mmCIF file of C-alpha atoms and ligand atoms in Angstrom:
data_model
loop_
_atom_site.group_PDB
_atom_site.id
_atom_site.type_symbol
_atom_site.label_atom_id
_atom_site.label_comp_id
_atom_site.label_asym_id
_atom_site.label_seq_id
_atom_site.Cartn_x
_atom_site.Cartn_y
_atom_site.Cartn_z
ATOM 1 C CA UNK Y 262 -152.581 -64.952 158.680
ATOM 2 C CA UNK Y 263 -149.664 -64.702 161.040
ATOM 3 C CA UNK Y 264 -149.725 -63.559 164.688
ATOM 4 C CA UNK Y 265 -146.331 -62.936 166.242
ATOM 5 C CA UNK Y 266 -145.547 -62.437 169.922
ATOM 6 C CA UNK Y 267 -149.033 -61.152 170.715
ATOM 7 C CA UNK Y 268 -149.428 -59.898 174.257
ATOM 8 C CA UNK Y 269 -152.631 -58.285 175.478
ATOM 9 C CA UNK Y 270 -152.859 -56.589 178.836
ATOM 10 C CA UNK Y 271 -156.143 -55.294 180.288
ATOM 11 C CA UNK Y 272 -155.548 -54.925 184.011
ATOM 12 C CA UNK Y 273 -153.712 -58.250 183.862
ATOM 13 C CA UNK Y 274 -152.066 -60.198 181.067
ATOM 14 C CA UNK Y 275 -154.812 -61.936 179.055
ATOM 15 C CA UNK Y 276 -152.540 -63.115 176.217
ATOM 16 C CA UNK Y 277 -148.881 -63.795 176.795
ATOM 17 C CA UNK Y 278 -146.488 -63.952 173.837
ATOM 18 C CA UNK Y 279 -148.791 -65.870 171.473
ATOM 19 C CA UNK Y 280 -147.280 -66.721 168.070
ATOM 20 C CA UNK Y 281 -149.506 -68.676 165.673
ATOM 21 C CA UNK Y 282 -150.288 -69.027 161.968
ATOM 22 C CA UNK Y 283 -153.767 -69.368 160.523
ATOM 23 C CA UNK Y 284 -153.149 -70.552 156.954
ATOM 24 C CA UNK Y 285 -155.504 -69.872 154.069
ATOM 25 C CA UNK Y 286 -157.366 -72.924 152.828
ATOM 26 C CA UNK Y 287 -157.388 -74.627 156.242
ATOM 27 C CA UNK Y 288 -159.807 -74.736 159.156
ATOM 28 C CA UNK Y 289 -157.890 -74.046 162.361
ATOM 29 C CA UNK Y 290 -159.429 -74.928 165.733
ATOM 30 C CA UNK Y 291 -158.644 -72.623 168.637
ATOM 31 C CA UNK Y 292 -159.465 -74.514 171.823
ATOM 32 C CA UNK Y 293 -159.005 -73.911 175.527
ATOM 33 C CA UNK Y 294 -160.963 -73.624 178.744
ATOM 34 C CA UNK Y 295 -163.377 -70.788 179.404
ATOM 35 C CA UNK Y 296 -161.389 -67.626 180.032
ATOM 36 C CA UNK Y 297 -158.239 -68.897 178.312
ATOM 37 C CA UNK Y 298 -158.249 -66.039 175.795
ATOM 38 C CA UNK Y 299 -159.890 -67.464 172.646
ATOM 39 C CA UNK Y 300 -162.272 -64.551 172.055
ATOM 40 C CA UNK Y 301 -159.547 -62.040 172.869
ATOM 41 C CA UNK Y 302 -157.196 -63.655 170.349
ATOM 42 C CA UNK Y 303 -159.876 -63.771 167.623
ATOM 43 C CA UNK Y 304 -160.647 -60.101 168.305
ATOM 44 C CA UNK Y 305 -156.992 -59.196 167.757
ATOM 45 C CA UNK Y 306 -156.782 -61.438 164.668
ATOM 46 C CA UNK Y 307 -159.844 -59.702 163.201
ATOM 47 C CA UNK Y 308 -158.742 -56.168 164.017
ATOM 48 C CA UNK Y 309 -161.362 -55.394 166.678
ATOM 49 C CA UNK Y 310 -158.723 -55.095 169.380
ATOM 50 C CA UNK Y 311 -155.202 -53.742 169.249
ATOM 51 C CA UNK Y 312 -152.580 -55.970 170.837
ATOM 52 C CA UNK Y 313 -150.505 -54.386 173.577
ATOM 53 C CA UNK Y 314 -147.469 -55.715 171.723
ATOM 54 C CA UNK Y 315 -146.791 -58.065 168.837
ATOM 55 C CA UNK Y 316 -148.126 -58.148 165.282
ATOM 56 C CA UNK Y 317 -151.151 -59.637 163.511
ATOM 57 C CA UNK Y 318 -150.757 -59.624 159.752
ATOM 58 C CA UNK Y 319 -152.567 -60.966 156.740
ATOM 59 C CA UNK Y 320 -150.725 -62.341 153.770
ATOM 60 C CA UNK Y 321 -147.268 -62.316 155.291
ATOM 61 C CA UNK Y 322 -144.847 -64.994 154.188
ATOM 62 C CA UNK Y 323 -143.254 -67.653 156.396
ATOM 63 C CA UNK Y 324 -140.552 -65.095 157.149
ATOM 64 C CA UNK Y 325 -143.246 -62.756 158.486
ATOM 65 C CA UNK Y 326 -142.486 -60.167 155.785
ATOM 66 C CA UNK Y 327 -144.874 -58.253 153.554
ATOM 67 C CA UNK Y 328 -148.144 -58.558 155.442
ATOM 68 C CA UNK Y 329 -150.970 -56.128 156.071
ATOM 69 C CA UNK Y 330 -151.617 -55.144 159.666
ATOM 70 C CA UNK Y 331 -154.977 -56.460 160.957
ATOM 71 C CA UNK Y 332 -155.312 -53.442 163.241
ATOM 72 C CA UNK Y 333 -156.617 -50.628 161.034
ATOM 73 C CA UNK Y 334 -156.350 -47.994 163.743
ATOM 74 C CA UNK Y 335 -160.056 -47.654 164.488
ATOM 75 C CA UNK Y 336 -161.331 -50.992 165.802
ATOM 76 C CA UNK Y 337 -163.119 -51.592 162.501
ATOM 77 C CA UNK Y 338 -162.059 -54.861 160.899
ATOM 78 C CA UNK Y 339 -160.456 -54.928 157.458
ATOM 79 C CA UNK Y 340 -163.048 -55.481 154.697
ATOM 80 C CA UNK Y 341 -161.827 -59.040 154.091
ATOM 81 C CA UNK Y 342 -162.730 -60.123 157.636
ATOM 82 C CA UNK Y 343 -166.068 -61.659 158.702
ATOM 83 C CA UNK Y 344 -167.005 -62.768 162.201
ATOM 84 C CA UNK Y 345 -169.477 -65.164 163.721
ATOM 85 C CA UNK Y 346 -169.585 -63.609 167.187
ATOM 86 C CA UNK Y 347 -169.956 -65.682 170.345
ATOM 87 C CA UNK Y 348 -172.792 -63.373 171.423
ATOM 88 C CA UNK Y 349 -174.259 -63.366 167.860
ATOM 89 C CA UNK Y 350 -174.623 -59.566 167.597
ATOM 90 C CA UNK Y 351 -177.945 -59.859 165.769
ATOM 91 C CA UNK Y 352 -180.522 -57.066 165.642
ATOM 92 C CA UNK Y 353 -183.465 -58.544 167.584
ATOM 93 C CA UNK Y 354 -186.268 -56.551 165.911
ATOM 94 C CA UNK Y 355 -185.156 -57.332 162.360
ATOM 95 C CA UNK Y 356 -186.026 -60.524 160.541
ATOM 96 C CA UNK Y 357 -183.511 -63.331 160.082
ATOM 97 C CA UNK Y 358 -183.181 -62.430 156.397
ATOM 98 C CA UNK Y 359 -182.633 -58.736 157.150
ATOM 99 C CA UNK Y 360 -179.920 -59.584 159.692
ATOM 100 C CA UNK Y 361 -178.011 -61.493 157.016
ATOM 101 C CA UNK Y 362 -178.811 -59.049 154.232
ATOM 102 C CA UNK Y 363 -177.406 -56.016 156.097
ATOM 103 C CA UNK Y 364 -173.951 -57.604 156.151
ATOM 104 C CA UNK Y 365 -173.963 -57.421 152.353
ATOM 105 C CA UNK Y 366 -175.681 -54.023 152.169
ATOM 106 C CA UNK Y 367 -172.883 -52.691 154.396
ATOM 107 C CA UNK Y 368 -170.442 -53.911 151.728
ATOM 108 C CA UNK Y 369 -172.244 -52.129 148.916
ATOM 109 C CA UNK Y 370 -174.604 -54.837 147.576
ATOM 110 C CA UNK Y 371 -177.960 -53.726 146.180
ATOM 111 C CA UNK Y 372 -180.986 -54.550 148.371
ATOM 112 C CA UNK Y 373 -182.262 -57.127 145.863
ATOM 113 C CA UNK Y 374 -178.899 -58.873 145.514
ATOM 114 C CA UNK Y 375 -178.340 -58.801 149.262
ATOM 115 C CA UNK Y 376 -181.761 -60.325 149.970
ATOM 116 C CA UNK Y 377 -181.247 -63.074 147.418
ATOM 117 C CA UNK Y 378 -177.828 -63.974 148.821
ATOM 118 C CA UNK Y 379 -179.241 -63.845 152.362
ATOM 119 C CA UNK Y 380 -181.928 -66.388 151.433
ATOM 120 C CA UNK Y 381 -179.249 -68.690 150.044
ATOM 121 C CA UNK Y 382 -177.086 -68.274 153.146
ATOM 122 C CA UNK Y 383 -180.004 -69.124 155.457
ATOM 123 C CA UNK Y 384 -180.627 -72.228 153.336
ATOM 124 C CA UNK Y 385 -177.013 -73.354 153.855
ATOM 125 C CA UNK Y 386 -177.802 -73.632 157.572
ATOM 126 C CA UNK Y 387 -181.214 -75.241 157.164
ATOM 127 C CA UNK Y 388 -183.227 -72.175 158.167
ATOM 128 C CA UNK Y 389 -184.563 -70.947 154.817
ATOM 129 C CA UNK Y 390 -188.061 -71.173 156.288
ATOM 130 C CA UNK Y 391 -187.198 -68.726 159.095
ATOM 131 C CA UNK Y 392 -186.244 -65.788 156.860
ATOM 132 C CA UNK Y 393 -189.312 -63.716 157.663
ATOM 133 C CA UNK Y 394 -189.229 -64.377 161.405
ATOM 134 C CA UNK Y 395 -188.097 -61.692 163.803
ATOM 135 C CA UNK Y 396 -184.834 -62.772 165.414
ATOM 136 C CA UNK Y 397 -186.048 -62.183 168.981
ATOM 137 C CA UNK Y 398 -188.677 -64.882 168.433
ATOM 138 C CA UNK Y 399 -186.120 -67.546 167.491
ATOM 139 C CA UNK Y 400 -184.564 -70.224 169.689
ATOM 140 C CA UNK Y 401 -180.926 -69.952 170.742
ATOM 141 C CA UNK Y 402 -179.793 -72.519 168.195
ATOM 142 C CA UNK Y 403 -181.803 -70.837 165.439
ATOM 143 C CA UNK Y 404 -180.215 -67.465 166.294
ATOM 144 C CA UNK Y 405 -176.806 -69.101 166.215
ATOM 145 C CA UNK Y 406 -177.471 -70.346 162.699
ATOM 146 C CA UNK Y 407 -178.621 -66.863 161.604
ATOM 147 C CA UNK Y 408 -175.322 -65.543 162.999
ATOM 148 C CA UNK Y 409 -173.483 -68.189 160.958
ATOM 149 C CA UNK Y 410 -175.411 -67.230 157.822
ATOM 150 C CA UNK Y 411 -174.480 -63.582 158.364
ATOM 151 C CA UNK Y 412 -170.799 -64.385 158.858
ATOM 152 C CA UNK Y 413 -170.594 -66.775 155.915
ATOM 153 C CA UNK Y 414 -172.661 -64.784 153.416
ATOM 154 C CA UNK Y 415 -169.959 -62.271 152.549
ATOM 155 C CA UNK Y 416 -167.474 -64.816 151.195
ATOM 156 C CA UNK Y 417 -164.763 -63.248 153.335
ATOM 157 C CA UNK Y 418 -161.061 -63.916 152.924
ATOM 158 C CA UNK Y 419 -160.835 -64.367 156.695
ATOM 159 C CA UNK Y 420 -163.671 -66.029 158.602
ATOM 160 C CA UNK Y 421 -163.396 -65.979 162.397
ATOM 161 C CA UNK Y 422 -166.094 -68.070 164.079
ATOM 162 C CA UNK Y 423 -166.340 -67.865 167.873
ATOM 163 C CA UNK Y 424 -168.068 -70.966 169.297
ATOM 164 C CA UNK Y 425 -170.394 -71.209 166.280
ATOM 165 C CA UNK Y 426 -171.817 -74.582 167.346
ATOM 166 C CA UNK Y 427 -172.217 -74.135 171.109
ATOM 167 C CA UNK Y 428 -176.038 -74.287 171.014
ATOM 168 C CA UNK Y 429 -176.474 -76.780 168.195
ATOM 169 C CA UNK Y 430 -177.491 -80.426 168.089
ATOM 170 C CA UNK Y 431 -175.167 -82.939 166.457
ATOM 171 C CA UNK Y 432 -176.812 -82.720 163.041
ATOM 172 C CA UNK Y 433 -176.585 -78.944 162.837
ATOM 173 C CA UNK Y 434 -173.073 -78.999 164.235
ATOM 174 C CA UNK Y 435 -172.170 -81.219 161.281
ATOM 175 C CA UNK Y 436 -173.777 -78.734 158.894
ATOM 176 C CA UNK Y 437 -171.736 -75.846 160.314
ATOM 177 C CA UNK Y 438 -168.529 -77.907 160.167
ATOM 178 C CA UNK Y 439 -169.186 -78.789 156.529
ATOM 179 C CA UNK Y 440 -169.786 -75.119 155.716
ATOM 180 C CA UNK Y 441 -166.570 -74.099 157.512
ATOM 181 C CA UNK Y 442 -164.729 -76.628 155.342
ATOM 182 C CA UNK Y 443 -166.425 -75.188 152.272
ATOM 183 C CA UNK Y 444 -165.150 -71.698 153.126
ATOM 184 C CA UNK Y 445 -161.604 -73.018 153.569
ATOM 185 C CA UNK Y 446 -161.893 -74.930 150.283
ATOM 186 C CA UNK Y 447 -162.398 -71.658 148.377
ATOM 187 C CA UNK Y 448 -159.183 -70.393 149.974
ATOM 188 C CA UNK Y 449 -160.312 -68.493 153.056
ATOM 189 C CA UNK Y 450 -158.471 -68.355 156.363
ATOM 190 C CA UNK Y 451 -160.951 -70.064 158.715
ATOM 191 C CA UNK Y 452 -160.529 -70.084 162.486
ATOM 192 C CA UNK Y 453 -163.055 -71.609 164.868
ATOM 193 C CA UNK Y 454 -162.877 -71.106 168.626
ATOM 194 C CA UNK Y 455 -164.443 -74.065 170.379
ATOM 195 C CA UNK Y 456 -164.705 -76.121 173.560
ATOM 196 C CA UNK Y 457 -166.040 -79.098 171.634
ATOM 197 C CA UNK Y 458 -163.584 -81.990 171.030
ATOM 198 C CA UNK Y 459 -165.705 -83.170 168.073
ATOM 199 C CA UNK Y 460 -165.235 -79.781 166.384
ATOM 200 C CA UNK Y 461 -161.480 -79.824 167.077
ATOM 201 C CA UNK Y 462 -161.340 -83.307 165.579
ATOM 202 C CA UNK Y 463 -162.989 -82.103 162.360
ATOM 203 C CA UNK Y 464 -160.505 -79.241 161.829
ATOM 204 C CA UNK Y 465 -157.233 -79.395 159.870
ATOM 205 C CA UNK Y 466 -155.106 -77.707 162.508
ATOM 206 C CA UNK Y 467 -155.373 -77.214 166.244
ATOM 207 C CA UNK Y 468 -154.056 -74.534 168.552
ATOM 208 C CA UNK Y 469 -154.786 -74.875 172.266
ATOM 209 C CA UNK Y 470 -154.678 -71.964 174.688
ATOM 210 C CA UNK Y 471 -154.480 -72.052 178.449
ATOM 211 C CA UNK Y 472 -154.367 -68.920 180.586
ATOM 212 C CA UNK Y 473 -153.401 -66.820 177.598
ATOM 213 C CA UNK Y 474 -150.552 -69.026 176.401
ATOM 214 C CA UNK Y 475 -150.283 -71.507 173.554
ATOM 215 C CA UNK Y 476 -149.959 -75.007 174.979
ATOM 216 C CA UNK Y 477 -150.153 -77.064 171.788
HETATM 217 N N1 ATP P 587 -162.078 -56.104 178.140
HETATM 218 C C1 ATP P 587 -161.597 -56.907 179.092
HETATM 219 N N2 ATP P 587 -161.015 -56.384 180.181
HETATM 220 C C2 ATP P 587 -160.505 -57.169 181.144
HETATM 221 N N3 ATP P 587 -160.546 -58.516 181.106
HETATM 222 C C3 ATP P 587 -161.116 -59.079 180.046
HETATM 223 C C4 ATP P 587 -161.675 -58.336 178.975
HETATM 224 N N4 ATP P 587 -162.178 -59.188 178.063
HETATM 225 C C5 ATP P 587 -161.944 -60.420 178.544
HETATM 226 N N5 ATP P 587 -161.317 -60.374 179.719
HETATM 227 C C6 ATP P 587 -160.823 -61.514 180.518
HETATM 228 O O1 ATP P 587 -159.860 -62.163 179.698
HETATM 229 C C7 ATP P 587 -159.877 -63.560 179.880
HETATM 230 C C8 ATP P 587 -160.026 -64.231 178.530
HETATM 231 O O2 ATP P 587 -161.333 -63.943 178.036
HETATM 232 P P1 ATP P 587 -161.835 -64.525 176.648
HETATM 233 O O3 ATP P 587 -163.198 -63.993 176.436
HETATM 234 O O4 ATP P 587 -160.822 -64.249 175.609
HETATM 235 O O5 ATP P 587 -161.860 -66.082 176.968
HETATM 236 P P2 ATP P 587 -162.465 -67.295 176.110
HETATM 237 O O6 ATP P 587 -161.366 -68.301 176.002
HETATM 238 O O7 ATP P 587 -163.069 -66.787 174.872
HETATM 239 O O8 ATP P 587 -163.577 -67.867 177.093
HETATM 240 P P3 ATP P 587 -165.002 -68.566 176.767
HETATM 241 O O9 ATP P 587 -164.684 -69.975 176.381
HETATM 242 O O10 ATP P 587 -165.719 -68.494 178.063
HETATM 243 O O11 ATP P 587 -165.662 -67.781 175.685
HETATM 244 C C9 ATP P 587 -161.016 -63.831 180.862
HETATM 245 O O12 ATP P 587 -160.456 -64.024 182.119
HETATM 246 C C10 ATP P 587 -161.848 -62.563 180.824
HETATM 247 O O13 ATP P 587 -162.471 -62.350 182.060
HETATM 248 MG MG1 MG P 588 -164.980 -66.726 174.161
#
């Protein structure tokens, strides 16, 4: 994915002429202090927000030609995009399994297939035993892993993970990093916004933001 000269203005300039590539098959870390624009940039990359100016395209060549616009016109992401949201976005009264399963149901999977894949996705993050539990009864780190399972389950071409390890212990952070690598290994564009130097270290590429500008 290629972002060119992205500027985003909401009252003030939140992103200022950001040009970056997120290649398929690599895990790219997007780092920067709180408020530097990481979530805003991921939202534009995933088609949730429309940039004030600049382009965000999937599949464009190094010359920037021939890509598909990430902004679909509605604020709905393209079907190839999956998110792990910083605020999780889980449905509190549904079970962990149902929260993962609905991501697949929304993409046309049968209930039985979706439930089976959801079980497997929960297992990837070490929470197979929590499938029946209502999400509002889970700990913060458990909810974060359900959010990971929901983002990863669809096998998306573009996986945008916003601080997916912020509430996790070292062991579970390692699990999430290994799963991010797995997604890149099957050819996905994987971007992970993070404050954590250990996560940055484990990624293939690193883009640092400060006050809405690329600094590295
Ligand atoms: N809809 C909005 N309208 C106005 N300002 C916004 C909006 N969304 C975010 N901001 C501001 O834009 C800046 C960047 O926010 P953003 O959420 O992208 O930062 P971040 O790097 O993800 O931070 P964090 O590490 O805390 O998650 C912040 O100063 C924030 O207050
Ligand atoms: Mg953020």
